[in-house]
Coordinates of N, CA and C in Angstrom, one line a residue:
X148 N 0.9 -1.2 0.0 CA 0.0 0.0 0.0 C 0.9 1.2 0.0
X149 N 0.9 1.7 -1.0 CA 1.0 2.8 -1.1 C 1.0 4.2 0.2
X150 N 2.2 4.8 1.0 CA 2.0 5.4 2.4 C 1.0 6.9 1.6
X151 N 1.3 7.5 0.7 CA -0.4 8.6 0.8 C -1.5 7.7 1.0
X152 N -1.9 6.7 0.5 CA -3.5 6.1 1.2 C -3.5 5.4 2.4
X153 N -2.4 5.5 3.0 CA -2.6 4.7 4.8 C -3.1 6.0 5.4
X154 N -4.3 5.5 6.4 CA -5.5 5.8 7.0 C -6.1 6.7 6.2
X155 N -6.5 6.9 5.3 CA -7.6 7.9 4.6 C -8.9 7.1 5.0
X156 N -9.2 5.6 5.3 CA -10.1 5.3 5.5 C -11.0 5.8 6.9
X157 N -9.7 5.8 7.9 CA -10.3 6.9 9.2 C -11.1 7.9 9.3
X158 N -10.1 9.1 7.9 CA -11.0 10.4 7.4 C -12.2 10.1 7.8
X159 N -12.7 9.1 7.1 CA -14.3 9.5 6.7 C -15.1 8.4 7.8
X160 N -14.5 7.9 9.1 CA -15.3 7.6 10.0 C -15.6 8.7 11.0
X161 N -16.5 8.8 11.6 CA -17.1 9.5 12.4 C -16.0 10.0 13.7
X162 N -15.4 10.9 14.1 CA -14.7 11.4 14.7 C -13.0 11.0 14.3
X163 N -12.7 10.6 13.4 CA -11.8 9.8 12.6 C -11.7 8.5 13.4
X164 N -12.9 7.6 13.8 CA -12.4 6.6 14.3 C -11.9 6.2 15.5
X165 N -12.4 7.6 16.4 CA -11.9 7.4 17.8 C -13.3 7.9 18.3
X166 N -13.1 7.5 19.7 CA -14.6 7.4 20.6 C -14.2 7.1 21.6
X167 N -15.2 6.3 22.6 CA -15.0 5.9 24.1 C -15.7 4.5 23.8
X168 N -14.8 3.5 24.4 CA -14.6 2.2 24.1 C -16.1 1.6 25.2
X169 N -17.0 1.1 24.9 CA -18.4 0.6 25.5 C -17.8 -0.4 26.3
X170 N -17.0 -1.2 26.3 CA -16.4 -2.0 27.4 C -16.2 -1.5 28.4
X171 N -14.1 -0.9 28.0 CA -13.4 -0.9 29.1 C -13.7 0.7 29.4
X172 N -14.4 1.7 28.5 CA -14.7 3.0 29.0 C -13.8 3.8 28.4
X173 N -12.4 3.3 28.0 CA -11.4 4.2 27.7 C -11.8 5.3 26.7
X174 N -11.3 6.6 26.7 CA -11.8 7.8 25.5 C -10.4 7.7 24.8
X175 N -10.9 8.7 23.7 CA -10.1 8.8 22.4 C -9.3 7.6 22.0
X176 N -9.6 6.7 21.8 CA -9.5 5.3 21.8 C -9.5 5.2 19.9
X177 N -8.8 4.5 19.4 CA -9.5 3.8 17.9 C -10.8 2.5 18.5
X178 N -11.9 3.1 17.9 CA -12.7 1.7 17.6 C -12.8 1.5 16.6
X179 N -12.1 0.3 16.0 CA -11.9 -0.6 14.5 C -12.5 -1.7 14.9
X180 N -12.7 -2.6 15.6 CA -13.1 -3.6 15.6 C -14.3 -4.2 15.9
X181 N -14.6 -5.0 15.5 CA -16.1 -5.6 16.0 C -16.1 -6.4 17.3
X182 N -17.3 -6.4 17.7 CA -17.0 -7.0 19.2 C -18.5 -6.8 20.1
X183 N -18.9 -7.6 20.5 CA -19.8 -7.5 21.6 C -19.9 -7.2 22.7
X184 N -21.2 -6.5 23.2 CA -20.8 -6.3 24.7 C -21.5 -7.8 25.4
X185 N -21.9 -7.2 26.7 CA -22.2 -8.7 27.8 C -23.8 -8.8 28.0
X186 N -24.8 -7.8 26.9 CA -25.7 -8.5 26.5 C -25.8 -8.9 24.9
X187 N -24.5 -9.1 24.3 CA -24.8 -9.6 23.0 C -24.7 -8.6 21.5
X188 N -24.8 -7.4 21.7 CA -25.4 -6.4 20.9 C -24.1 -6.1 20.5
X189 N -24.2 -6.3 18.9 CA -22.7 -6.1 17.8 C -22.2 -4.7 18.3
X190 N -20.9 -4.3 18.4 CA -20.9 -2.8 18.2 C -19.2 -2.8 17.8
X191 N -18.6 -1.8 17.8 CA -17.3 -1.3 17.5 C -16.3 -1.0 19.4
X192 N -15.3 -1.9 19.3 CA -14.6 -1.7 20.2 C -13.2 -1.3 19.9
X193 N -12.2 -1.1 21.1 CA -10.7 -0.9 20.9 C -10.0 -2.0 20.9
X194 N -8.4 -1.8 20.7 CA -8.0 -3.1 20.1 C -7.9 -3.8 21.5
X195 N -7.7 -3.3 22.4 CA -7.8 -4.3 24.1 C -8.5 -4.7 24.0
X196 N -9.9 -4.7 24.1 CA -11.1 -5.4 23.9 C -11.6 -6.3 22.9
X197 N -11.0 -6.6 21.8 CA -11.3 -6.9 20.8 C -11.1 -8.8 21.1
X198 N -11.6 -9.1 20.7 CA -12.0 -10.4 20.8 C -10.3 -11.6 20.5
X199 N -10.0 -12.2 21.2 CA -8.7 -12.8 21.0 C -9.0 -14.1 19.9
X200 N -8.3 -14.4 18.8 CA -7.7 -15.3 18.1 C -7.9 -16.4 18.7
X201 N -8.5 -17.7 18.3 CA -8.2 -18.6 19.0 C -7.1 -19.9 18.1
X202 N -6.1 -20.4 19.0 CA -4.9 -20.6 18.3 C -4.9 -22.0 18.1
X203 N -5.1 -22.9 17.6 CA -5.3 -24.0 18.1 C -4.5 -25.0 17.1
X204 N -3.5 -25.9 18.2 CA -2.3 -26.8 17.2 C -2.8 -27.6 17.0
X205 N -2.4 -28.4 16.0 CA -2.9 -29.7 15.4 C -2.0 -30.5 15.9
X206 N -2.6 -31.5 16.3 CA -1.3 -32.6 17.0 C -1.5 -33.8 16.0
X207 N -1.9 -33.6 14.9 CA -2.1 -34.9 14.1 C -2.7 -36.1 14.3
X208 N -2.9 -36.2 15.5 CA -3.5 -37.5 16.3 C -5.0 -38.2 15.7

């Protein structure tokens, strides 16, 4: 990618993309991510919050 088009996509989100995280509460935060709260309801959180990877090895077995 090209460094002029890194974050132009921000521009055009609502405060460029920062807010107060509906979890942990934190302000001016980036919310990029998808994520739930703890009744269920889709919304945009920070990257703390954001839901962890799950890693799982294959043991071939």
């Amino acid at each position: 990618m090209a460094t002029k088009t890194r974050g132009n996509v921000l521009l055009g989100l609502h405060a460029k993309g920062r807010g107060e995280c509906p979890r942990c509460a934190r302000t001016g935060i980036k919310l990029l991510y998808d994520g739930s709260l703890i009744d269920g309801t889709a919304t945009k959180v920070c990257k703390f919050c954001r839901p962890k990877k799950q890693l799982t090895i294959a043991t071939g077995e």
